[in-house]
Tab-separated table of C-alpha atoms in Angstrom:
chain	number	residue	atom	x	y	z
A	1	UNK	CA	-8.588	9.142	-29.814
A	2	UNK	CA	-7.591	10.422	-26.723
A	3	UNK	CA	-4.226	8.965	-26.954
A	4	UNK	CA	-3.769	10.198	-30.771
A	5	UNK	CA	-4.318	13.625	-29.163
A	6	UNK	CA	-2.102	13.367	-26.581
A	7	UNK	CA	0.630	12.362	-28.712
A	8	UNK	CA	0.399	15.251	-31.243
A	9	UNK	CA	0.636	17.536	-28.017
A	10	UNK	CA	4.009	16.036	-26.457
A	11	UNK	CA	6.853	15.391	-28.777
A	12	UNK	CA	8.927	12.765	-26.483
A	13	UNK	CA	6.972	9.593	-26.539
A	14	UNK	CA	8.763	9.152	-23.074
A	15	UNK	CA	7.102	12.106	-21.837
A	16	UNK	CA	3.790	9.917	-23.182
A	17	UNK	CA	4.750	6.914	-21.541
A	18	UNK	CA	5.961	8.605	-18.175
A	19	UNK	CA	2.638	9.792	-17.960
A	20	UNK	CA	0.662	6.847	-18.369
A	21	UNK	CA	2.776	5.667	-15.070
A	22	UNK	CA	1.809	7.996	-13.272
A	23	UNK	CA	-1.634	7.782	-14.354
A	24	UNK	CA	-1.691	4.131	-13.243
A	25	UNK	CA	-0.410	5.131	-9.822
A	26	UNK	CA	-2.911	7.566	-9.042
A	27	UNK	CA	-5.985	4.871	-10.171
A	28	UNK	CA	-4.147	2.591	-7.696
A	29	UNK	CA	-4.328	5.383	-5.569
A	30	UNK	CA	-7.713	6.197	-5.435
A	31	UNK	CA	-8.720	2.347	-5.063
A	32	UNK	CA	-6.371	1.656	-2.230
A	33	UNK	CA	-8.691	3.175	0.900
A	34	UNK	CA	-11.179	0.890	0.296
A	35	UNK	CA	-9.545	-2.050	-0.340
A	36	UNK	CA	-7.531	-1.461	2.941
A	37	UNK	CA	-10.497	-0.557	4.874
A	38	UNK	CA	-11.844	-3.479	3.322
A	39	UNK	CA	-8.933	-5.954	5.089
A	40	UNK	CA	-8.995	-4.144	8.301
A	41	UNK	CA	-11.435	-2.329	9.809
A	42	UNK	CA	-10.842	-2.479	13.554
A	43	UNK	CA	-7.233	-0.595	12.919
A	44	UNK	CA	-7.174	2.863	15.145
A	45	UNK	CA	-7.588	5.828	13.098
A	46	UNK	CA	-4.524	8.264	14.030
A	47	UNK	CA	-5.999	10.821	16.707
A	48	UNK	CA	-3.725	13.499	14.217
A	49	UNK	CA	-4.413	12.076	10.666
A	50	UNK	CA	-2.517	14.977	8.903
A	51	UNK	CA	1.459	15.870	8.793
A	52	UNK	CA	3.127	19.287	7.398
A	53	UNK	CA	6.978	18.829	7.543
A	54	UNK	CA	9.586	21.732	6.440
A	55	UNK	CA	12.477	20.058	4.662
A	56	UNK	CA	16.449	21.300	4.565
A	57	UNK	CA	18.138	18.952	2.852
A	58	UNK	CA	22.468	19.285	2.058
A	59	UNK	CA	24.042	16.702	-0.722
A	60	UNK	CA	27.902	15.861	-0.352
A	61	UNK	CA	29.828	13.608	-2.741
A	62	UNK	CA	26.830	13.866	-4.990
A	63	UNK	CA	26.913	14.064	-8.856
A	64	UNK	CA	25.061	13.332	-12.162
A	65	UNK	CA	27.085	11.891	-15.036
A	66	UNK	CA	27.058	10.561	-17.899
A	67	UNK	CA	29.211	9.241	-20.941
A	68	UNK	CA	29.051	8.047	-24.457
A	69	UNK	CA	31.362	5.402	-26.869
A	70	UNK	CA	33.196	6.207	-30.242
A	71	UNK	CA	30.314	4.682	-33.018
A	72	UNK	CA	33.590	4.261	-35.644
A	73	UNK	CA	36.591	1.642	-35.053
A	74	UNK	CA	38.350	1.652	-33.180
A	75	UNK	CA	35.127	1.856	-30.980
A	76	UNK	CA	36.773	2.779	-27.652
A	77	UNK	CA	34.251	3.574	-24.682
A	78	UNK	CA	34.365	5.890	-23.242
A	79	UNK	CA	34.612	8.340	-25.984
A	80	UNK	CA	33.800	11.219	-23.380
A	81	UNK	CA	32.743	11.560	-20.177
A	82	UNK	CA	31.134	14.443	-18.006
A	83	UNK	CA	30.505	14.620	-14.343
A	84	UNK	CA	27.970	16.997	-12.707
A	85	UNK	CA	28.421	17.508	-9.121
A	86	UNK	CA	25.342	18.905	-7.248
A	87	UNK	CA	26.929	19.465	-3.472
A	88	UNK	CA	24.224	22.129	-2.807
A	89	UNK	CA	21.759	23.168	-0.287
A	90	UNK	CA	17.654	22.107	-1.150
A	91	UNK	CA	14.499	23.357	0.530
A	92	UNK	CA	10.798	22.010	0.542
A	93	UNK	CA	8.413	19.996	2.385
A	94	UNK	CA	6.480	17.072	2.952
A	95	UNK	CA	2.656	16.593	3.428
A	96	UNK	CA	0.981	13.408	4.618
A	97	UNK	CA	-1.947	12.210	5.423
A	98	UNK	CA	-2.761	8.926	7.465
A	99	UNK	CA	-5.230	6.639	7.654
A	100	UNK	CA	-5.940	3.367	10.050
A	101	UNK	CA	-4.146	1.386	8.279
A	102	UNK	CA	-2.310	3.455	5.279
A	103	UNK	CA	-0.784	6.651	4.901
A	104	UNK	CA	-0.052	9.022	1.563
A	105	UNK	CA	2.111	11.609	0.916
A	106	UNK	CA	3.810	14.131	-1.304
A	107	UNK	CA	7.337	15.677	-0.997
A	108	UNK	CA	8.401	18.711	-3.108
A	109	UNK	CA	12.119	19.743	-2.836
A	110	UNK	CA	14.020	22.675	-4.847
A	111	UNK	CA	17.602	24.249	-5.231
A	112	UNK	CA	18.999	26.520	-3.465
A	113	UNK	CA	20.713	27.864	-6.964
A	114	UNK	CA	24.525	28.260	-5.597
A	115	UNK	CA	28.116	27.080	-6.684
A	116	UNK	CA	28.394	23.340	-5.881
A	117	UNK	CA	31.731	23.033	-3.827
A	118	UNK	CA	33.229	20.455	-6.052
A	119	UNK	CA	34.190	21.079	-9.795
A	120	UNK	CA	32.530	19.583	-12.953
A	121	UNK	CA	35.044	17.296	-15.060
A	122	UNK	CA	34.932	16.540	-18.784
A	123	UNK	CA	37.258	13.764	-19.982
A	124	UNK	CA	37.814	12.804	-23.339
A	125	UNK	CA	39.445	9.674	-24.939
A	126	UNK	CA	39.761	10.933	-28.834
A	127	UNK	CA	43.120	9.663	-30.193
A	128	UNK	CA	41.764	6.316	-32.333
A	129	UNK	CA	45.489	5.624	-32.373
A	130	UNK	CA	45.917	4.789	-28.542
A	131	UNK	CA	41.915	4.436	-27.566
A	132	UNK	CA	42.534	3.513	-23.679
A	133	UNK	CA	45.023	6.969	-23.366
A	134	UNK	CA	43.167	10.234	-21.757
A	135	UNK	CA	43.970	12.972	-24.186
A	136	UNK	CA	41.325	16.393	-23.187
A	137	UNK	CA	40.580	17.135	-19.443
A	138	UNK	CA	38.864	20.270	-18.083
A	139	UNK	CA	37.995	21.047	-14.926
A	140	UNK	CA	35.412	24.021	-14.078
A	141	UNK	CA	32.762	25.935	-11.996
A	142	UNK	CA	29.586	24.270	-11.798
A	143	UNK	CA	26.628	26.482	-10.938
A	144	UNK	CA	23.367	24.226	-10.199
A	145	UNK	CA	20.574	26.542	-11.427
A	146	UNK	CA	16.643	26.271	-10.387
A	147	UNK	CA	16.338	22.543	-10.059
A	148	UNK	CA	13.143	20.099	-8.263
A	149	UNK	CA	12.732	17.378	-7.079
A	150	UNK	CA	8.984	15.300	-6.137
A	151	UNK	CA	7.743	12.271	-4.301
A	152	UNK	CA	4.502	11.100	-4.294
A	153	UNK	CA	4.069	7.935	-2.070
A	154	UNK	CA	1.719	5.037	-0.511
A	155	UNK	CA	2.397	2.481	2.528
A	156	UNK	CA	0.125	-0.354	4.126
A	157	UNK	CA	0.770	-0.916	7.435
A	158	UNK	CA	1.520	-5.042	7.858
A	159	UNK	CA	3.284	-5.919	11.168
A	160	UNK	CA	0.265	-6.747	13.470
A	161	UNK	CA	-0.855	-9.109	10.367
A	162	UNK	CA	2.816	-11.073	10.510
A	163	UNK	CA	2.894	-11.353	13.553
A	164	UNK	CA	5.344	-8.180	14.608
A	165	UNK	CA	5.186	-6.270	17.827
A	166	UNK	CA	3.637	-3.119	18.161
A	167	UNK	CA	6.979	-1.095	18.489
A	168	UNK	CA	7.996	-2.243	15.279
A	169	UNK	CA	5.872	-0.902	12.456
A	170	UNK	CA	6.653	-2.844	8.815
A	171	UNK	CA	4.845	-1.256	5.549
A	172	UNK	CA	5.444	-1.753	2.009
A	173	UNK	CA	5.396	1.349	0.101
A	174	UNK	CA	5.265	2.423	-3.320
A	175	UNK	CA	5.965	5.518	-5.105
A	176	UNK	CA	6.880	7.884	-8.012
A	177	UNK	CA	10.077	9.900	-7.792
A	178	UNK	CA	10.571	13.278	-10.909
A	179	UNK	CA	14.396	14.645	-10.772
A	180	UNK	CA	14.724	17.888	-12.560
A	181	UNK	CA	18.728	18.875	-12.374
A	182	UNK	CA	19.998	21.828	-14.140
A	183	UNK	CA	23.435	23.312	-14.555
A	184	UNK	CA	25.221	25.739	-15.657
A	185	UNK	CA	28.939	25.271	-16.327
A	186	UNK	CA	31.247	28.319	-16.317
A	187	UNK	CA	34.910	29.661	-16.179
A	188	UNK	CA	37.244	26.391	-16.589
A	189	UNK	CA	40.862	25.715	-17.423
A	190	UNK	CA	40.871	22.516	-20.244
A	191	UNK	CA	44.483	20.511	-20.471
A	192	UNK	CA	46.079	17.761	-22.437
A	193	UNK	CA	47.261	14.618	-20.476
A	194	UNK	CA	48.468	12.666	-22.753
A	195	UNK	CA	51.828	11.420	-22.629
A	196	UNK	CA	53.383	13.298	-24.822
A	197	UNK	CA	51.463	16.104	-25.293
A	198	UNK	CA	53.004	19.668	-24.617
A	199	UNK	CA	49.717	21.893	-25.418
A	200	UNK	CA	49.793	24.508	-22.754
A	201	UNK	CA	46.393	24.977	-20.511
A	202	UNK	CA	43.764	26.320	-22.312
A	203	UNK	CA	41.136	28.875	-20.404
A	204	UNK	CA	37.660	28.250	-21.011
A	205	UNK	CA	36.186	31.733	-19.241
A	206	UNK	CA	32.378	32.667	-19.365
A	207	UNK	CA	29.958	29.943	-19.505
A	208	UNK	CA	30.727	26.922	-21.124
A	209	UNK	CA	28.020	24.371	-20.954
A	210	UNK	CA	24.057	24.296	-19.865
A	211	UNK	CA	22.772	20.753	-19.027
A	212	UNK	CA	19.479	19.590	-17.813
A	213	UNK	CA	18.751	15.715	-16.470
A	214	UNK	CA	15.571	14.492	-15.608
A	215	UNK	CA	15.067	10.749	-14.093
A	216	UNK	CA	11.098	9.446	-13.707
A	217	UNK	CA	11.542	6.110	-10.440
A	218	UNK	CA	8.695	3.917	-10.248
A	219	UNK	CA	9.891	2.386	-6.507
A	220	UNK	CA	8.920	-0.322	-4.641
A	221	UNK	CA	10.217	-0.746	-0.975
A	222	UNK	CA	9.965	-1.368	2.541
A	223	UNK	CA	9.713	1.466	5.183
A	224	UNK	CA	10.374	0.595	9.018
A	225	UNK	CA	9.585	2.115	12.175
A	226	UNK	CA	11.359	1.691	15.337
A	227	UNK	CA	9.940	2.914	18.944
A	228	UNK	CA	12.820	4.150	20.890
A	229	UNK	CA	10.714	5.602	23.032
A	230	UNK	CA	10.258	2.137	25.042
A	231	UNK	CA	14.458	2.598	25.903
A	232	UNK	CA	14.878	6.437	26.358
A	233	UNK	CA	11.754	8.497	27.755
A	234	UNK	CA	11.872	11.020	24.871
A	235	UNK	CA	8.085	11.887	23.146
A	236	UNK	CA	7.611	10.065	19.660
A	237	UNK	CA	11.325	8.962	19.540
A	238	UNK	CA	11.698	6.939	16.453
A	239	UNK	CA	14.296	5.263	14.691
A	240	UNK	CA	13.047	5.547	10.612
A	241	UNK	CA	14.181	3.525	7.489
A	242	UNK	CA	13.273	2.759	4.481
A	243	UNK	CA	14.649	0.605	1.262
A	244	UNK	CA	13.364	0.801	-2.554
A	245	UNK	CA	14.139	-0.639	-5.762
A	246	UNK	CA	12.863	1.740	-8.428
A	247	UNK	CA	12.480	1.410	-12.483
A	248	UNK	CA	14.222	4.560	-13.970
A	249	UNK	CA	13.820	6.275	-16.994
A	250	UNK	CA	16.015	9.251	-17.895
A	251	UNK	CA	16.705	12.172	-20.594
A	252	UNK	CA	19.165	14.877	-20.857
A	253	UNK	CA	19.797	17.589	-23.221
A	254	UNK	CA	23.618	19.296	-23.181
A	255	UNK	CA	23.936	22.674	-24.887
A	256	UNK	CA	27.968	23.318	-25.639
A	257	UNK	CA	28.124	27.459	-25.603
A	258	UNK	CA	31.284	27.567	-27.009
A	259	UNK	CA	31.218	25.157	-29.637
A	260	UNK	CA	30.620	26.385	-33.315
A	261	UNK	CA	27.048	26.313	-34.365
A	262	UNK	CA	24.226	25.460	-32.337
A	263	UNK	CA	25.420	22.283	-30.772
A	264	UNK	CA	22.752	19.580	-28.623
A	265	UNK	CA	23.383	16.030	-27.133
A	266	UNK	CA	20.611	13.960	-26.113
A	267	UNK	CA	20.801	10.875	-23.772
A	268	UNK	CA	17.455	9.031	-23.581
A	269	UNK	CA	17.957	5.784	-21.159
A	270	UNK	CA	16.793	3.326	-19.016
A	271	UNK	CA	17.506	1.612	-15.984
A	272	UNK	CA	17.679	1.112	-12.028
A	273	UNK	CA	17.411	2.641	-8.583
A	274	UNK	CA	18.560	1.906	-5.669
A	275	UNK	CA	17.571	3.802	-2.199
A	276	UNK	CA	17.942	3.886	0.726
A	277	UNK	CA	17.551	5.889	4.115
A	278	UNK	CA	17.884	6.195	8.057
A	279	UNK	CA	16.836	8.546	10.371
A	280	UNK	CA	15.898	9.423	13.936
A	281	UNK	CA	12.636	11.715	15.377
A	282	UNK	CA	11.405	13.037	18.624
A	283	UNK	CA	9.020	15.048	19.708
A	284	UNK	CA	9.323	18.479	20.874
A	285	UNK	CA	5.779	19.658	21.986
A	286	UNK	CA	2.695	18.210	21.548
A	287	UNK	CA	1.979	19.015	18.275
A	288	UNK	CA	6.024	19.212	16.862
A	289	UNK	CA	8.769	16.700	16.029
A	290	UNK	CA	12.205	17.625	14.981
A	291	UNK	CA	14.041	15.059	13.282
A	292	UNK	CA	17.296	14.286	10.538
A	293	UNK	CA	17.599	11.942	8.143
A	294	UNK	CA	19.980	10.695	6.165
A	295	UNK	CA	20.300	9.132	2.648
A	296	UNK	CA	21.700	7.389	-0.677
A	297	UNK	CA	20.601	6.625	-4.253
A	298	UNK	CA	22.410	4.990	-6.687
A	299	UNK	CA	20.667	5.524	-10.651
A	300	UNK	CA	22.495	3.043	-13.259
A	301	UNK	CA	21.123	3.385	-17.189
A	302	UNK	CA	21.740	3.320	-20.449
A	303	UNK	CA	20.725	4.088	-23.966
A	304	UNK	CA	21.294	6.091	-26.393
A	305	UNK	CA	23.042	9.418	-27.727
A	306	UNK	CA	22.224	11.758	-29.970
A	307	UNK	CA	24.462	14.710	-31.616
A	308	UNK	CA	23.010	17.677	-33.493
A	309	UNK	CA	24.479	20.685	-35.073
A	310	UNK	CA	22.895	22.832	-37.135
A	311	UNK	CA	26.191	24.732	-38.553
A	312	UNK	CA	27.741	20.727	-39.909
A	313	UNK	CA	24.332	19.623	-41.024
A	314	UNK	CA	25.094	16.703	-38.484
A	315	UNK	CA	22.642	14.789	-36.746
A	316	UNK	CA	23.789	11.479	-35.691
A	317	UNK	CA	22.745	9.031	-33.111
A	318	UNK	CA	25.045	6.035	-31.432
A	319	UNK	CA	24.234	3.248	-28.496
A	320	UNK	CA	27.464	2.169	-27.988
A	321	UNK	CA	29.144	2.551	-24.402
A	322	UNK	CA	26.039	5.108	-23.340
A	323	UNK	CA	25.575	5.372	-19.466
A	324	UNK	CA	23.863	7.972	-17.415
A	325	UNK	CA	24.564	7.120	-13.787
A	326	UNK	CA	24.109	9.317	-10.079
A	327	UNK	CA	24.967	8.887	-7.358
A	328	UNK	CA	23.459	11.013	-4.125
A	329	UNK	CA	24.031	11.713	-0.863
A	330	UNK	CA	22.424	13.468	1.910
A	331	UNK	CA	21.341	14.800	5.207
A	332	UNK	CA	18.289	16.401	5.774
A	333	UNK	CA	16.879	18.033	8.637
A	334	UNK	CA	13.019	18.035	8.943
A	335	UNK	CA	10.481	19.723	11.562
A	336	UNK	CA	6.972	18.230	11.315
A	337	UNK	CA	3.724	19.535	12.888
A	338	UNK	CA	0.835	17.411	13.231
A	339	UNK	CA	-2.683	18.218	13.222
């Protein structure tokens, strides 16, 4: 009944299923301390259990993309393509708490809503005659509007029980990642590349496009921690890494402002994540580290597409040469107080 209930309430069974993930992650959640405790109970507890980090975090060749295939011969793919950048500035922070032998947190990032520095490119391959020739290209402002970003994680600590030394700390982890991106695309110039092709540049002023992409990653990893402290005599200096695999799930919705009628697309897809990250902390007074960090993901789905427009009574959907891909990086500088 309860599911029957929830169902009527959110219209995307994704949304449903998303859910019941997380769900299951937080039961494993609130088993995990005494299972641990359980396997190990002569494990120090930390004489400063709890963390409180400020995160500033800058992304540089960074995008979100994605593209969809003609559903009619001659069935070329990519049909279109459209490339988000997201070179912005992000803000939020990181709270953790650990325990003798496992530690959980939660990260909560947002946008700094700006211009990204790089422009957002549409590409379109639309002549059925010569499929594989380039025949629409725009180039344009991209403004990325409120967007967020969470991280709720758990890691068991492992290297005294395989044998590691105790300047090299080893823990699995596993997590939940939620990207919320948002954009707003504005004042472009469209041309016509084709060979052939003498159409002048077109300008597309005022806004042009709003898109919103959201990808749920169930990750499993590794997360390492290095004592540097035992070479340099610098408090808490630590060399930090971490690699995950994640199971993604994505959705976007595109809203074309200057196209006739009220015209949607819809990607709902499926895929992978990889991640990965390196970084270096020290400590600056008792109580403070400083540290940076930096980072990569690479998100690979597919799916389908769906078109709607209310004006051509069309409503269509295709799953030929679909693909929603990112790829992000970073550098983020954190300051962490422990208590």
């Amino acid at each position: 009944m309860i599911v029957l209930w929830l169902r009527k309430r959110i219209r995307n069974y994704s949304t449903l299923h998303c859910l019941g993930w997380v769900l299951i992650m937080l039961l494993m959640l609130a088993g995990f301390p005494a299972v641990t405790v359980a396997a190990d109970e002569k494990s120090p507890v930390p004489e400063k259990p709890w963390s409180a980090e400020l995160h500033v975090k800058r992304y540089f060749s960074s995008h979100t993309s994605y593209e969809f295939g003609n559903p009619y011969p001659p069935n070329q793919a990519p049909l279109s393509r459209l490339e988000f950048p997201m070179n912005t500035w992000w803000a939020g922070g990181e709270l953790r708490r650990r325990f003798s032998r496992f530690s959980v947190g939660v990260e909560v990032l947002g946008s700094i809503p700006m211009e990204s520095d790089l422009a957002f490119k549409d590409s379109d391959w639309d002549d059925d005659a010569r499929p594989s020739v380039k025949t629409i290209y725009s180039e344009s402002q991209c403004r990325v509007e409120p967007s967020y970003m969470v991280r709720g994680d758990v890691d068991l600590k492992i290297a005294d029980w395989v044998g590691l030394p105790a300047w090299f700390d080893l823990r699995p982890v596993a997590g939940v990642r939620w990207q919320n991106l948002n954009f707003l695309i504005h004042n472009g110039v469209q041309v016509y590349p084709a060979p052939g092709d003498n159409t002048p540049p077109l300008p597309l002023p005022g806004d042009g496009i709003r898109f919103e992409q959201t990808y749920w990653q169930y990750f499993l990893g590794i997360r390492t921690a290095y004592d540097l402290e035992r070479h340099i005599p610098v408090p808490r200096l630590k060399l930090l890494g971490q690699l995950d695999w994640a199971y993604v799930q994505g959705d976007n919705k595109d809203h074309h402002l200057l196209r006739a009628g009220n015209r949607w697309t819809y990607e709902n897809t499926s895929g992978n994540a990889w991640h990965a990250s390196l970084g270096i902390k020290a400590g600056l007074t008792k109580n403070i580290n400083a540290g940076v960090e930096a980072e990569y993901f690479l998100i690979q789905t597919r799916g389908s597409h769906r078109l709607a427009n209310d004006v051509y009574d069309v409503d269509m959907s295709l799953d030929n040469g679909v693909k929603v891909w990112s790829e992000q990086m970073s550098l983020m500088m954190k300051l962490e107080y422990l208590f």
